[in-house]
Short mmCIF file of C-alpha atoms in Angstrom, two decimals:
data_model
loop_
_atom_site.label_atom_id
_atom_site.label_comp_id
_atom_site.label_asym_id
_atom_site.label_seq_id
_atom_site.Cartn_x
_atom_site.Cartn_y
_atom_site.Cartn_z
CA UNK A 1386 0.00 0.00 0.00
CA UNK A 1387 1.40 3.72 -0.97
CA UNK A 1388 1.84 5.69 2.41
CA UNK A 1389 0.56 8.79 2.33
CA UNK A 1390 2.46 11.92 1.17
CA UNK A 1391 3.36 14.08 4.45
CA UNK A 1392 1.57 17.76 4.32
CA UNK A 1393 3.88 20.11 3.95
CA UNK A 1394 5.14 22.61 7.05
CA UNK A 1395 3.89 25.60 5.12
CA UNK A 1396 1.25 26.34 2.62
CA UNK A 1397 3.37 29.34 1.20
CA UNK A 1398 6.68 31.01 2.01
CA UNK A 1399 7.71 34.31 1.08
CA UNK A 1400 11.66 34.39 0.70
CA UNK A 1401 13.38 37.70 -0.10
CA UNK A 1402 16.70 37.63 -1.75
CA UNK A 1403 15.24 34.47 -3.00
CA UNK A 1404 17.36 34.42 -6.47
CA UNK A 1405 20.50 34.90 -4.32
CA UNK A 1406 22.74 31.61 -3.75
CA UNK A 1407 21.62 30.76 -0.66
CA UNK A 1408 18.07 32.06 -0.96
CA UNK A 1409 17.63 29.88 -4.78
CA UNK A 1410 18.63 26.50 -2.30
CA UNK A 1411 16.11 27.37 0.19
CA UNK A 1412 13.30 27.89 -2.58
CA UNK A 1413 14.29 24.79 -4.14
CA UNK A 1414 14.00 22.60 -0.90
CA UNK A 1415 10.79 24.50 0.16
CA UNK A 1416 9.15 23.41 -3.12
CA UNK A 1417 10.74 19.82 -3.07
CA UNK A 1418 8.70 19.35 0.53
CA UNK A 1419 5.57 20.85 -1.09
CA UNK A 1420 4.91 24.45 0.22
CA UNK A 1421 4.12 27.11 -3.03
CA UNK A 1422 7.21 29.91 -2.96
CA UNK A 1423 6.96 32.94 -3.80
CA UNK A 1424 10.96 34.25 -4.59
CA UNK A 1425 11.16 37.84 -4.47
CA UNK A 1426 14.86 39.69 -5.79
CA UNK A 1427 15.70 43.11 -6.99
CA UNK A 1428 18.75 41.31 -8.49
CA UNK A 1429 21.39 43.50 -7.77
CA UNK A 1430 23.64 40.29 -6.68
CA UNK A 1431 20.92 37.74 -7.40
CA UNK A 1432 20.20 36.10 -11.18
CA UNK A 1433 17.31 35.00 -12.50
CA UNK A 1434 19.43 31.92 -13.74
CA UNK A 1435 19.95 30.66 -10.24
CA UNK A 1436 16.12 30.02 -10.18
CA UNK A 1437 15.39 28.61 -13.41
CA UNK A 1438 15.30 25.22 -13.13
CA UNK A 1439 12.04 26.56 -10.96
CA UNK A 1440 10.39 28.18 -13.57
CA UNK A 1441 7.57 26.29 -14.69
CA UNK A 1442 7.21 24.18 -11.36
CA UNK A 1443 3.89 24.08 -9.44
CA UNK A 1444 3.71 26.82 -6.82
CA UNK A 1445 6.71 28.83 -7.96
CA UNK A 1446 6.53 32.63 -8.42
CA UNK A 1447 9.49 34.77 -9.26
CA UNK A 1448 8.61 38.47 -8.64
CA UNK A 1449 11.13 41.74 -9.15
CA UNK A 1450 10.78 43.99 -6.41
CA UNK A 1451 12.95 45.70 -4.25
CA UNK A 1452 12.59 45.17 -0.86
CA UNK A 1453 13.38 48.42 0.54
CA UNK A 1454 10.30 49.56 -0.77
CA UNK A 1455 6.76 48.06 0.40
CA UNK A 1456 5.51 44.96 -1.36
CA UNK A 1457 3.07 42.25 -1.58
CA UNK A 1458 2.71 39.05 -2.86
CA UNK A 1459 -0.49 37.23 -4.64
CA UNK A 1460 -1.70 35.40 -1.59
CA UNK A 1461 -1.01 34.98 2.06
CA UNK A 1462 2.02 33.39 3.38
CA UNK A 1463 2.53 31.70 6.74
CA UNK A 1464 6.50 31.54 6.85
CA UNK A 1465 8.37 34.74 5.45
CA UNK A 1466 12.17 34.18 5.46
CA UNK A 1467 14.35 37.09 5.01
CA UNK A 1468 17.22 36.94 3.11
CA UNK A 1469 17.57 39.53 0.51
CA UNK A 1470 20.84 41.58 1.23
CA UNK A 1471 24.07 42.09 -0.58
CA UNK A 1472 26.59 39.46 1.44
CA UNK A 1473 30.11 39.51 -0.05
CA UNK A 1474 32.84 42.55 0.29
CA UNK A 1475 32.70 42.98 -3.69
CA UNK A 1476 29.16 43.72 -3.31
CA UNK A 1477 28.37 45.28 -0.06
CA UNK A 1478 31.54 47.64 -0.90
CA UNK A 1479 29.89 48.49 -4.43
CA UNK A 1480 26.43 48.60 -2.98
CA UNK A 1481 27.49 50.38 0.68
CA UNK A 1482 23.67 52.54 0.79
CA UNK A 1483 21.52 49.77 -0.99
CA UNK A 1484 22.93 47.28 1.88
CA UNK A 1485 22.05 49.37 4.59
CA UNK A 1486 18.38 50.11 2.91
CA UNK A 1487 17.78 46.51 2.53
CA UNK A 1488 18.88 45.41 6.22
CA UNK A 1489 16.54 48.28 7.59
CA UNK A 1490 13.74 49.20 5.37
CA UNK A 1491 14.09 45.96 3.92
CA UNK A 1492 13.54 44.18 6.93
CA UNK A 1493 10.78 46.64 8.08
CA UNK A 1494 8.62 45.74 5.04
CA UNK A 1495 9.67 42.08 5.08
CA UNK A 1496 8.29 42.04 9.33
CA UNK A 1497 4.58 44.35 7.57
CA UNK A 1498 4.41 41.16 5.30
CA UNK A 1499 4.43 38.81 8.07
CA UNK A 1500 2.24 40.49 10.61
CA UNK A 1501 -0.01 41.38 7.84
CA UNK A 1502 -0.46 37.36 7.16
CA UNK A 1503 -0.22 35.96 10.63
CA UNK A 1504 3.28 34.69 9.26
CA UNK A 1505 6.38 33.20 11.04
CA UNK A 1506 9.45 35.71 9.85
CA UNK A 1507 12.69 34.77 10.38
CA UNK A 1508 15.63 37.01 9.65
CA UNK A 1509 19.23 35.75 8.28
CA UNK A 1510 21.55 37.76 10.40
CA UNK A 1511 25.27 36.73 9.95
CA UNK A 1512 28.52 35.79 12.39
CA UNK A 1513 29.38 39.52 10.88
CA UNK A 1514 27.49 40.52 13.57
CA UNK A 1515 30.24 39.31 16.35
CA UNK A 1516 32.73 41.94 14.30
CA UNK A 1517 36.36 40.88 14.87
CA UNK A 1518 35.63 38.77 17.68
CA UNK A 1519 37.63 38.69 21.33
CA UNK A 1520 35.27 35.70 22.50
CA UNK A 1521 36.20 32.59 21.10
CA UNK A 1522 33.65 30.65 19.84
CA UNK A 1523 31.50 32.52 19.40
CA UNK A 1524 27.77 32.62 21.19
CA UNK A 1525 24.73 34.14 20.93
CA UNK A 1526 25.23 35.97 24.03
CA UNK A 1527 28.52 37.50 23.19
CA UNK A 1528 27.50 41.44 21.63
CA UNK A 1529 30.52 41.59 19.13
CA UNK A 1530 33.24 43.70 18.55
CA UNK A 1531 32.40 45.94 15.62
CA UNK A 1532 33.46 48.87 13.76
CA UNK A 1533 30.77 51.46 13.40
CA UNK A 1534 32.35 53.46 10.81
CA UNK A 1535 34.70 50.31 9.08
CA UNK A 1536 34.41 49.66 5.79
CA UNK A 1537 32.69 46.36 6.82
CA UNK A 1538 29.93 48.46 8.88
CA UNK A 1539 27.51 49.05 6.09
CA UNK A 1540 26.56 45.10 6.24
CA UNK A 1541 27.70 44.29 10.18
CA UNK A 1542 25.51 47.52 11.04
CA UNK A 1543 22.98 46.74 8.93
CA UNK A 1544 22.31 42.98 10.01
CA UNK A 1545 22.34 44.43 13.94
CA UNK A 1546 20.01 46.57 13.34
CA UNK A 1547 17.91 44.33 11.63
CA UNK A 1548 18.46 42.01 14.12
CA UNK A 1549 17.30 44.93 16.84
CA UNK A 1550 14.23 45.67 14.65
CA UNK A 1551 12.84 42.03 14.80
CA UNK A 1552 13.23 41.67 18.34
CA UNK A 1553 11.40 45.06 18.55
CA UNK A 1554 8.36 44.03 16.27
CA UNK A 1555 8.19 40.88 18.21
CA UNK A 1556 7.73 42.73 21.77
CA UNK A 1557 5.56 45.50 20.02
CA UNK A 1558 2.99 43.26 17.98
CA UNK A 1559 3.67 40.29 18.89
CA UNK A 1560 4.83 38.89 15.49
CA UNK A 1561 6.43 35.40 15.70
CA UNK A 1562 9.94 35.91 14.84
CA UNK A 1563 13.06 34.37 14.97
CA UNK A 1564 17.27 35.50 14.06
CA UNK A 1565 19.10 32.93 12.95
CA UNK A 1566 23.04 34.13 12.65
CA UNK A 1567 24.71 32.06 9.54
CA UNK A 1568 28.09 31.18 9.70
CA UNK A 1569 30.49 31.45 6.13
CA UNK A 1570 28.03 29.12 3.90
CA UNK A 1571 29.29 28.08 0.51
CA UNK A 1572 28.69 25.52 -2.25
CA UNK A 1573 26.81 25.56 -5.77
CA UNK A 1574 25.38 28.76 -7.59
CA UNK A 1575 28.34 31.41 -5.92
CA UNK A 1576 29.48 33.67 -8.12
CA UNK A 1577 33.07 33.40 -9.08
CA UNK A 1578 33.86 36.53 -8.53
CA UNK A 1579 31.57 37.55 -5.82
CA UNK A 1580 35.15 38.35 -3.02
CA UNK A 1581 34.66 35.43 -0.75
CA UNK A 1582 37.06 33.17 -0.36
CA UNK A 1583 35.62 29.52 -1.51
CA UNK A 1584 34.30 30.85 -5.15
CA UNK A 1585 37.68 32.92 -5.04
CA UNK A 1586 39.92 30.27 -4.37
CA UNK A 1587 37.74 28.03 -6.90
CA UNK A 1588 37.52 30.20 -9.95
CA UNK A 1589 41.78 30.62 -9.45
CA UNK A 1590 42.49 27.37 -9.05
CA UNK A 1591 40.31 25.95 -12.29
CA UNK A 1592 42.47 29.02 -13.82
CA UNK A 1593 45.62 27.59 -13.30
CA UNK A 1594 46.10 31.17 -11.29
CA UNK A 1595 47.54 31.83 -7.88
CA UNK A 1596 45.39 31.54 -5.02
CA UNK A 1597 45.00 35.17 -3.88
CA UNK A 1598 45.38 34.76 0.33
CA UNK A 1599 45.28 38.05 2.37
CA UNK A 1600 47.71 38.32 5.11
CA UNK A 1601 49.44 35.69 6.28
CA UNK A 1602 46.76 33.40 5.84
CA UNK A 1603 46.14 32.44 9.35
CA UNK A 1604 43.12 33.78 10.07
CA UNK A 1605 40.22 31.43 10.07
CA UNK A 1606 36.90 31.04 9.23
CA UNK A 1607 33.84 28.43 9.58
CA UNK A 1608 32.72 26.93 6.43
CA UNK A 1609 29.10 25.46 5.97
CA UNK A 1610 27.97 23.58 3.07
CA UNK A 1611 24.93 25.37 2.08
CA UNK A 1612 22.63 22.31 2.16
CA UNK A 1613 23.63 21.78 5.75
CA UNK A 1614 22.41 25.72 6.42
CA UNK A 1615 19.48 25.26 4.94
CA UNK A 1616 18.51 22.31 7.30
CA UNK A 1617 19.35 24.51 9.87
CA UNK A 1618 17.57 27.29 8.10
CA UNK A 1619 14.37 25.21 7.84
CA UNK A 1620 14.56 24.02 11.80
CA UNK A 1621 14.71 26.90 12.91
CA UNK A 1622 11.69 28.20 10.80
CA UNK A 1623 10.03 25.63 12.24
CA UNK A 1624 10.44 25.94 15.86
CA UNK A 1625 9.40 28.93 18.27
CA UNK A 1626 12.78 30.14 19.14
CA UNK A 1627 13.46 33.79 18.98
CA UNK A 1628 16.92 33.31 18.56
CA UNK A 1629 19.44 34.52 17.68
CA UNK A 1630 20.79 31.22 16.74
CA UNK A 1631 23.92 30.34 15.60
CA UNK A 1632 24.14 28.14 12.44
CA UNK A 1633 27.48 26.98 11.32
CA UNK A 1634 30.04 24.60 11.43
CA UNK A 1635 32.68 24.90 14.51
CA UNK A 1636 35.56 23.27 12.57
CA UNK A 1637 37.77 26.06 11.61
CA UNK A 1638 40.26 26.23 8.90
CA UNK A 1639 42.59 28.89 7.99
CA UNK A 1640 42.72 30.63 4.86
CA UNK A 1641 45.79 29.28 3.85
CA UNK A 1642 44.39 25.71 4.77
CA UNK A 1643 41.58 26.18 2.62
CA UNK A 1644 43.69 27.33 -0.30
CA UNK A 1645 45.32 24.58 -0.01
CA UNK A 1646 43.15 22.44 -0.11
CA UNK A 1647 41.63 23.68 -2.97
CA UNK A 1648 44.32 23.21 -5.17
CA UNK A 1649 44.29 19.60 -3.85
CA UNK A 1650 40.95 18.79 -4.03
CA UNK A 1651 41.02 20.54 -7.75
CA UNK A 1652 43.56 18.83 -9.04
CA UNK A 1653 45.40 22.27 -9.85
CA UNK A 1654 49.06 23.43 -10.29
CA UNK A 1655 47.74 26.79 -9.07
CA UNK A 1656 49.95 28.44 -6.06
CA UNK A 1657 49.62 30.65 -3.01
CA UNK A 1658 49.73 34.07 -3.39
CA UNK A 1659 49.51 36.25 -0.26
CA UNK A 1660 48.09 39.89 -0.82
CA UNK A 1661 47.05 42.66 1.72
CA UNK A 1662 44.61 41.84 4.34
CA UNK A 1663 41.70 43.88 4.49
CA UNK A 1664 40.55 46.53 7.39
CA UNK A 1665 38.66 45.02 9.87
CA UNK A 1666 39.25 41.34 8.49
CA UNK A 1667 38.49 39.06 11.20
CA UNK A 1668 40.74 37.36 12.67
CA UNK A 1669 39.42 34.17 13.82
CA UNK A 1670 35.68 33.10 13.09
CA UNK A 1671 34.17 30.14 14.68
CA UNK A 1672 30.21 29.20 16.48
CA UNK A 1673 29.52 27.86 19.44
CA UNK A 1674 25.78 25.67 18.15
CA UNK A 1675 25.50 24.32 21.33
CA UNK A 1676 22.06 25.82 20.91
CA UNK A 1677 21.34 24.44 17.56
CA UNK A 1678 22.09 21.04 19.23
CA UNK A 1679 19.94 21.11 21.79
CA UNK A 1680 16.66 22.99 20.68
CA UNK A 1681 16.61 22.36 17.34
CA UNK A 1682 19.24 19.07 16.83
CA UNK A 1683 20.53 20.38 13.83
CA UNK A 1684 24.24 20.17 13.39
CA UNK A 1685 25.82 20.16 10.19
CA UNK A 1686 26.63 16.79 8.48
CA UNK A 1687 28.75 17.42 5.38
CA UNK A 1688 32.54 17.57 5.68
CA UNK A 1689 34.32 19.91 4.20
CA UNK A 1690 36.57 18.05 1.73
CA UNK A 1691 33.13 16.51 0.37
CA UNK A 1692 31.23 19.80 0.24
CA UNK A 1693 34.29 21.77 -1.41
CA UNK A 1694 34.46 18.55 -4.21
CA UNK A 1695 31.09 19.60 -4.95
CA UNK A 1696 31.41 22.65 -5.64
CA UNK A 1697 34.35 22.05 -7.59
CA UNK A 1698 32.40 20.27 -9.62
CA UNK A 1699 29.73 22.94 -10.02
CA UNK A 1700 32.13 25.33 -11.14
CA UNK A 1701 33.94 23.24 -13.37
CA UNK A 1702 30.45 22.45 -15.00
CA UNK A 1703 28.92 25.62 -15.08
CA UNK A 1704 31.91 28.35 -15.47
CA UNK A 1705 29.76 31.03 -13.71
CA UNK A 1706 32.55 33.95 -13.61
#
């Protein structure tokens, strides 16, 4: 006898930024469990092609809109996820005013949509948020060490306040909300020449270049295979936590680890080049889930000589530049 097919969490979720990298994976695996998506993406960083293979499906909408601005969508939602924001250096840095729109007004139309629908709303805040840390690992209770006025401040600044404007809207209207703070993720459908390291270190090594590392390499960051964040992503959407939650992977690896293994794991003849590290690069990077464990049981699952293979492989197949 055929079991029955499990009803989905959500009848319809709302994800801004939703043609973004991360934001296309979290359409694709709300669809594959059944709930309609609606993606919504200005595409200033975003493409159209990282949501086609969803054009056409079921339950899919794709709609242009800029989130800074207010919007609505077709029909109600009951899970609103907010991703939409710039999220490399080469973009933030290009995009400096846009970023900060999109983490404030952005957010404050994304929260209207959700108390407007009865919605969950969950905000993607980032590690950027601890600054250059001086608390190692890093957890939720630690406030950060941040530069106001750093280069870096138009998307740290912007993802605090965002984060202060949810917890706001929750204790004003009582809108169920939740922060979840996401830790380096990487894999398919990142731009090769977006500035973070991964797609960086990718694109050079498939180029026969030199691996471009800043400083002397040793500072370290927390890299988690997107599919594994958007498990994480998904429990916490589903729970009642307020967060903020940490989601990320506490094995850290250095820069010029990473490179290296790269080159490995590519089979390249590429080298290591070491360039000038950026102001306000952090120096070490690295969550404490302990939370994550306990209240949600997510961890992440996929190590990261398996998740970089992949997306080798990606890259190698689809050349994105």
């Amino acid at each position: 006898m055929k079991a029955a097919a499990t009803a989905p969490r959500w009848e319809h979720a709302v994800v801004t930024g939703g043609a973004g990298f991360l934001g296309s994976h979290l359409c694709t695996a709300l669809l594959t469990e059944g709930t309609a998506v609606t993606c919504v993406d200005d595409f200033c960083t975003g493409s159209p092609e990282n949501v086609a293979h969803l054009t056409g499906r079921p339950g899919f909408r794709l709609l242009e809109a800029d989130v800074s601005r207010p919007f609505d969508v077709e029909r109600p939602a009951d899970l609103v996820l907010h991703f939409a924001s710039p999220a490399s250096p080469a973009d933030y840095l290009r995009l400096p005013l846009h970023t900060m729109e999109t983490g404030s007004s952005g957010t404050r139309n994304a929260l209207a949509l959700a108390r407007r629908y009865g919605a969950r709303f969950l905000l993607a805040s980032t590690s950027e948020a601890y600054g250059d840390p001086q608390q190692h690992p890093q957890s939720e209770q630690y406030w950060g060490n941040v530069n106001p006025v750093g280069p870096r401040s138009v998307y740290d600044e912007a993802k605090r306040f965002g984060e202060a404007l949810t917890t706001a809207e929750a204790g004003a209207h009582g809108t169920d909300t939740g922060i979840v703070r996401l830790f380096n993720t990487y894999g398919p459908r990142m731009r090769g020449y977006d500035g973070r390291a991964v797609p960086t270190f990718v694109r050079q090594a498939l180029a026969g270049e030199p691996l471009t590392v800043t400083g002397d390499g040793r500072q370290t960051r927390s890299l988690c295979y997107v599919d594994d964040t958007v498990r994480g992503v998904l429990a916490m959407a589903a729970s009642d936590l307020l967060g903020p939650v940490n989601i990320g992977n506490p094995d850290e690896i250095s820069m010029h680890d990473l490179a290296r293994r790269v080159i490995a794991l590519a089979d390249s003849r590429s080298e290591v080049s070491f360039t000038e590290r950026p102001t306000d690069d952090p120096a070490v990077r690295c969550p404490d889930i302990t939370l994550a464990r306990g209240k949600l049981q997510w961890q992440p699952e996929v190590p990261v000589d398996e998740g970089l293979s992949r997306t080798i492989a990606w890259h190698r197949a689809h050349d994105p530049g």
